[in-house]
Amino acid sequence: MQRQIFDDYESPSSAAADLVLETVSQNPGAVLCFATGNTPVGTYRLLIEKAHARQADFSQCFCFGLDEWVGVPPEKSGTCHQILHEQLFKPLGVRGTQVHLFDGMTDDISAECRRMNEMIRQKGGIDLMLVGIGLNGHIGFNEPGCSPELEAHDQELHESTLASGQHYFNEPTPIAKGLTLGLAQVRAARTVLLLANGAGKASIIQKALEGPVTPEVPASHLQQHKGALVMMDKAAAAQLT
Ligand code: GLP
C-alpha cells in the first residue's frame, strides 16, 4: 500500500483525476469502479474538466458503481445511481450501455448480487476502483465485521452510516440497508485508490493504515494490497505516525 499526503483537498482530487485519465489513456477499455459520497466530488469535477481539456476518450471503458441504498428509487436525488450519472457519466459522455450499477429497488437481492458478480467476471475484473472511507472504516457498505471474502451482498447499515447517509438526500429518506461490492472484489481490483480528506477522517485513517488488519476496520485490508494507493489531505493524515 502506498500513501500520498497533500496540503489541501484540491491536490489529491487533481491527482486522483489524473490517475483515472492515465488509466483510460493507457487502456481505453479499462474497467473502472466509482464510489459516491462527499470525498470524490472534487475528483469528479476535475476529471470532467481535464477530460474535456485533453479530449480524453471514455467511449470504450466500462464503469461499475460501488454501492447503492436499498429501497430508494434510482432517480431520486442522492442515490449513487443519480449522483454517478449526473456528476460523472453524463458529463464524461459515458453511455448507459457502458455502466452497470446496483438496482436498489430490486425485489430479488440475491439475483441482483449474482448479476453484479457475473458482470464483473465477464469484464475481466476491475482495473481501477476509486473508494472513500466511512467514519467507522467501511469501504462501500462493507461495515465493520464484514468478511473479507464476500463478493456483492446486502448489508444492514450502522447508525453512523445511516446518519451521514441522510445528508446526501435533500429530504428525509428512509434508509436501512445497502447493496455493495464486497471486500473480495475490492481486494481483487488491480488498483484501489482510497481518497480521504478532513480532520473527521484522521482517526479512522490512522487505524486503517497503521492498525491491525481486521474485519473490524474493513479498510485495513488494503494494507495487504500491493495496488492500493491512499491519497489524502494533511488533515486526514494528521494522526499517522
Ligand atoms: C458512504 C458510502 C461510501 C463512501 C463513504 C464515505 O456511506 N457508502 O461509498 O465512500 O460512506 O463517504 P464520504 O465521502 O461522504 O465521507
Coordinates of C-alpha atoms and ligand atoms in Angstrom, one line a residue:
M1 CA 0.0 0.0 0.0
Q2 CA 1.3 3.4 -0.9
R3 CA 0.3 6.7 0.6
Q4 CA 0.4 10.3 -0.6
I5 CA -0.3 13.3 1.6
F6 CA -1.2 16.6 0.1
D7 CA -1.7 20.1 1.5
D8 CA -5.3 20.6 0.7
Y9 CA -8.5 19.0 -0.7
E10 CA -7.9 20.1 -4.3
S11 CA -4.5 18.4 -4.8
P12 CA -5.4 14.8 -4.1
S13 CA -8.6 15.4 -6.1
S14 CA -6.5 16.5 -9.0
A15 CA -4.0 13.6 -8.6
A16 CA -6.9 11.1 -8.5
A17 CA -8.5 12.6 -11.6
D18 CA -5.1 12.3 -13.3
L19 CA -4.8 8.6 -12.3
V20 CA -8.3 7.9 -13.8
L21 CA -7.2 9.7 -17.0
E22 CA -3.9 7.9 -17.2
T23 CA -5.6 4.5 -16.7
V24 CA -8.0 5.2 -19.5
S25 CA -5.4 6.6 -21.8
Q26 CA -3.1 3.6 -21.3
N27 CA -6.1 1.2 -21.6
P28 CA -9.1 2.6 -23.4
G29 CA -11.2 -0.4 -22.5
A30 CA -10.3 -0.1 -18.7
V31 CA -12.9 -1.4 -16.2
L32 CA -13.5 1.3 -13.6
C33 CA -15.5 1.4 -10.4
F34 CA -16.6 4.6 -8.6
A35 CA -17.9 5.5 -5.2
T36 CA -20.1 8.4 -4.3
G37 CA -20.1 10.5 -1.1
N38 CA -18.6 13.9 -0.4
T39 CA -15.0 12.8 -0.8
P40 CA -14.8 12.3 -4.6
V41 CA -16.9 15.3 -5.6
G42 CA -13.7 17.3 -6.3
T43 CA -12.1 14.4 -8.2
Y44 CA -15.1 14.1 -10.4
R45 CA -15.3 17.8 -11.1
L46 CA -11.6 17.9 -12.0
L47 CA -11.8 14.7 -14.0
I48 CA -14.6 16.2 -16.2
E49 CA -12.6 19.5 -16.7
K50 CA -9.4 17.7 -17.5
A51 CA -11.1 15.1 -19.7
H52 CA -12.7 17.9 -21.8
A53 CA -9.4 19.9 -22.0
R54 CA -7.4 16.8 -23.1
Q55 CA -10.2 15.4 -25.3
A56 CA -9.9 12.1 -23.4
D57 CA -11.9 9.2 -24.9
F58 CA -14.1 7.4 -22.4
S59 CA -16.1 5.6 -25.1
Q60 CA -14.5 2.2 -24.6
C61 CA -14.3 2.0 -20.8
F62 CA -16.7 0.2 -18.6
C63 CA -17.9 1.6 -15.2
F64 CA -19.3 -0.1 -12.1
G65 CA -20.9 1.6 -9.2
L66 CA -19.5 0.6 -5.8
D67 CA -22.7 0.6 -3.8
E68 CA -26.4 1.7 -3.5
W69 CA -29.1 2.3 -1.0
V70 CA -31.8 -0.4 -0.9
G71 CA -35.3 0.7 -1.5
V72 CA -34.7 4.3 -2.8
P73 CA -35.8 4.9 -6.4
P74 CA -32.7 5.4 -8.6
E75 CA -33.8 8.8 -10.0
K76 CA -34.1 10.3 -6.5
S77 CA -31.5 12.9 -5.8
G78 CA -28.9 11.4 -3.5
T79 CA -28.8 7.8 -4.7
C80 CA -25.5 6.5 -6.0
H81 CA -27.2 6.0 -9.4
Q82 CA -28.4 9.6 -9.7
I83 CA -25.1 11.1 -8.4
L84 CA -22.8 9.0 -10.7
H85 CA -24.9 9.7 -13.7
E86 CA -25.2 13.4 -13.1
Q87 CA -21.8 14.2 -11.6
L88 CA -19.8 11.8 -13.7
F89 CA -21.1 9.7 -16.5
K90 CA -23.2 12.2 -18.4
P91 CA -20.6 15.0 -18.3
L92 CA -17.9 12.5 -19.4
G93 CA -20.1 11.2 -22.2
V94 CA -20.2 7.6 -20.8
R95 CA -23.2 5.9 -22.2
G96 CA -25.7 3.8 -20.3
T97 CA -24.5 0.7 -22.0
Q98 CA -21.0 1.3 -20.5
V99 CA -22.3 1.3 -17.0
H100 CA -23.5 -1.3 -14.5
L101 CA -24.9 -0.2 -11.2
F102 CA -26.8 -1.9 -8.4
D103 CA -30.6 -1.7 -8.7
G104 CA -31.6 -0.6 -5.2
M105 CA -35.2 -1.3 -6.0
T106 CA -34.7 -5.0 -6.8
D107 CA -37.2 -7.5 -5.2
D108 CA -34.5 -10.2 -5.5
I109 CA -31.3 -9.1 -3.8
S110 CA -29.5 -12.5 -4.3
A111 CA -30.2 -12.3 -8.1
E112 CA -29.1 -8.7 -8.1
C113 CA -25.8 -9.6 -6.4
R114 CA -25.2 -12.5 -8.7
R115 CA -25.8 -10.3 -11.7
M116 CA -23.2 -7.9 -10.4
N117 CA -20.7 -10.6 -9.7
E118 CA -21.1 -12.2 -13.1
M119 CA -20.8 -8.9 -14.9
I120 CA -17.5 -8.1 -13.1
R121 CA -16.2 -11.6 -14.0
Q122 CA -17.4 -11.1 -17.6
K123 CA -15.5 -7.8 -17.8
G124 CA -12.3 -9.4 -16.6
G125 CA -12.3 -7.8 -13.1
I126 CA -11.8 -4.2 -12.1
D127 CA -8.7 -2.2 -13.2
L128 CA -9.2 0.9 -11.1
M129 CA -11.5 1.2 -8.1
L130 CA -12.0 4.6 -6.5
V131 CA -13.3 4.5 -3.0
G132 CA -13.8 6.6 0.1
I133 CA -13.7 5.6 3.7
G134 CA -16.6 5.7 6.2
L135 CA -16.1 7.1 9.8
N136 CA -16.2 3.5 11.0
G137 CA -13.7 2.3 8.4
H138 CA -16.2 1.0 5.9
I139 CA -15.5 0.7 2.2
G140 CA -18.6 0.9 0.1
F141 CA -21.1 -0.6 2.5
N142 CA -18.8 -3.2 3.9
E143 CA -19.4 -2.4 7.6
P144 CA -17.1 -3.5 10.5
G145 CA -17.3 -7.2 10.9
C146 CA -17.8 -8.0 7.2
S147 CA -15.9 -11.0 5.9
P148 CA -13.1 -10.0 3.5
E149 CA -14.1 -13.0 1.4
L150 CA -17.6 -11.6 0.4
E151 CA -18.5 -10.5 -3.1
A152 CA -21.6 -8.4 -3.8
H153 CA -24.0 -8.5 -0.9
D154 CA -26.6 -6.6 1.0
Q155 CA -25.7 -5.0 4.3
E156 CA -27.6 -3.7 7.4
L157 CA -26.1 -0.3 7.9
H158 CA -24.7 1.1 11.1
E159 CA -26.1 4.1 12.9
S160 CA -23.2 6.3 11.9
T161 CA -23.6 5.3 8.2
L162 CA -27.3 6.0 8.2
A163 CA -26.7 9.4 9.9
S164 CA -24.1 10.5 7.4
G165 CA -26.1 8.9 4.6
Q166 CA -29.1 11.1 5.3
H167 CA -27.0 14.2 4.3
Y168 CA -26.8 13.0 0.7
F169 CA -30.6 13.3 0.3
N170 CA -32.4 16.6 0.0
E171 CA -35.3 15.3 2.1
P172 CA -35.6 12.8 4.9
T173 CA -35.3 9.4 3.2
P174 CA -36.0 6.0 4.8
I175 CA -32.7 4.0 4.5
A176 CA -31.7 0.9 6.5
K177 CA -29.7 -1.3 4.1
G178 CA -27.2 -1.0 1.3
L179 CA -26.0 -3.1 -1.6
T180 CA -22.3 -3.2 -2.1
L181 CA -19.4 -4.8 -3.8
G182 CA -17.7 -7.0 -1.3
L183 CA -14.2 -6.8 0.1
A184 CA -13.2 -9.7 -2.1
Q185 CA -13.9 -7.5 -5.1
V186 CA -12.1 -4.5 -3.6
R187 CA -9.1 -6.7 -2.8
A188 CA -9.2 -8.2 -6.4
A189 CA -9.2 -4.8 -8.1
R190 CA -5.8 -4.2 -9.8
T191 CA -5.6 -0.7 -8.4
V192 CA -7.6 0.6 -5.4
L193 CA -7.4 4.4 -4.9
L194 CA -8.7 5.4 -1.4
L195 CA -9.4 9.1 -1.0
A196 CA -9.8 10.8 2.3
N197 CA -9.9 14.4 3.4
G198 CA -10.7 16.4 6.5
A199 CA -9.9 16.1 10.2
G200 CA -13.0 14.0 10.8
K201 CA -11.3 11.1 9.0
A202 CA -7.9 11.4 10.8
S203 CA -8.6 8.8 13.5
I204 CA -10.0 6.1 11.2
I205 CA -7.3 6.7 8.6
Q206 CA -4.7 6.0 11.3
K207 CA -6.5 2.8 12.3
A208 CA -6.9 1.7 8.7
L209 CA -3.4 2.4 7.6
E210 CA -1.4 1.6 10.8
G211 CA -3.6 -0.5 13.0
P212 CA -4.0 -4.3 12.8
V213 CA -5.6 -5.8 9.6
T214 CA -9.0 -6.8 10.9
P215 CA -12.6 -7.1 9.7
E216 CA -13.4 -4.6 12.5
V217 CA -11.8 -1.9 10.2
P218 CA -12.7 -3.0 6.7
A219 CA -10.3 -0.5 5.0
S220 CA -7.4 -2.1 6.9
H221 CA -7.4 -4.9 4.4
L222 CA -5.9 -2.5 1.9
Q223 CA -2.7 -2.7 3.8
Q224 CA -2.1 -6.1 2.2
H225 CA -3.0 -4.9 -1.3
K226 CA 0.1 -4.1 -3.4
G227 CA -2.0 -2.0 -5.8
A228 CA -3.6 0.1 -3.1
L229 CA -2.9 3.8 -3.0
V230 CA -4.2 6.3 -0.4
M231 CA -4.4 9.9 -1.4
M232 CA -5.3 12.2 1.5
D233 CA -5.0 15.8 2.7
K234 CA -2.9 16.8 5.7
A235 CA -5.9 17.0 7.9
A236 CA -6.9 13.3 7.3
A237 CA -3.2 12.3 7.7
A238 CA -2.7 14.2 10.9
Q239 CA -2.7 11.1 13.2
L240 CA -0.4 9.0 11.1
T241 CA 2.9 8.2 12.8
Ligands
GLP1 C1 -20.8 6.2 2.3 C2 -20.6 5.3 1.0 C3 -19.2 5.1 0.6 C4 -18.5 6.4 0.8 C5 -18.3 6.6 2.4 C6 -17.7 7.9 2.7 O1 -21.6 5.6 3.2 N1 -21.3 4.1 1.1 O2 -19.1 4.6 -0.7 O3 -17.2 6.2 0.3 O4 -19.6 6.5 3.0 O5 -18.5 9.0 2.4 P1 -18.0 10.5 2.4 O6 -17.1 10.6 1.2 O7 -19.2 11.3 2.2 O8 -17.3 10.7 3.7

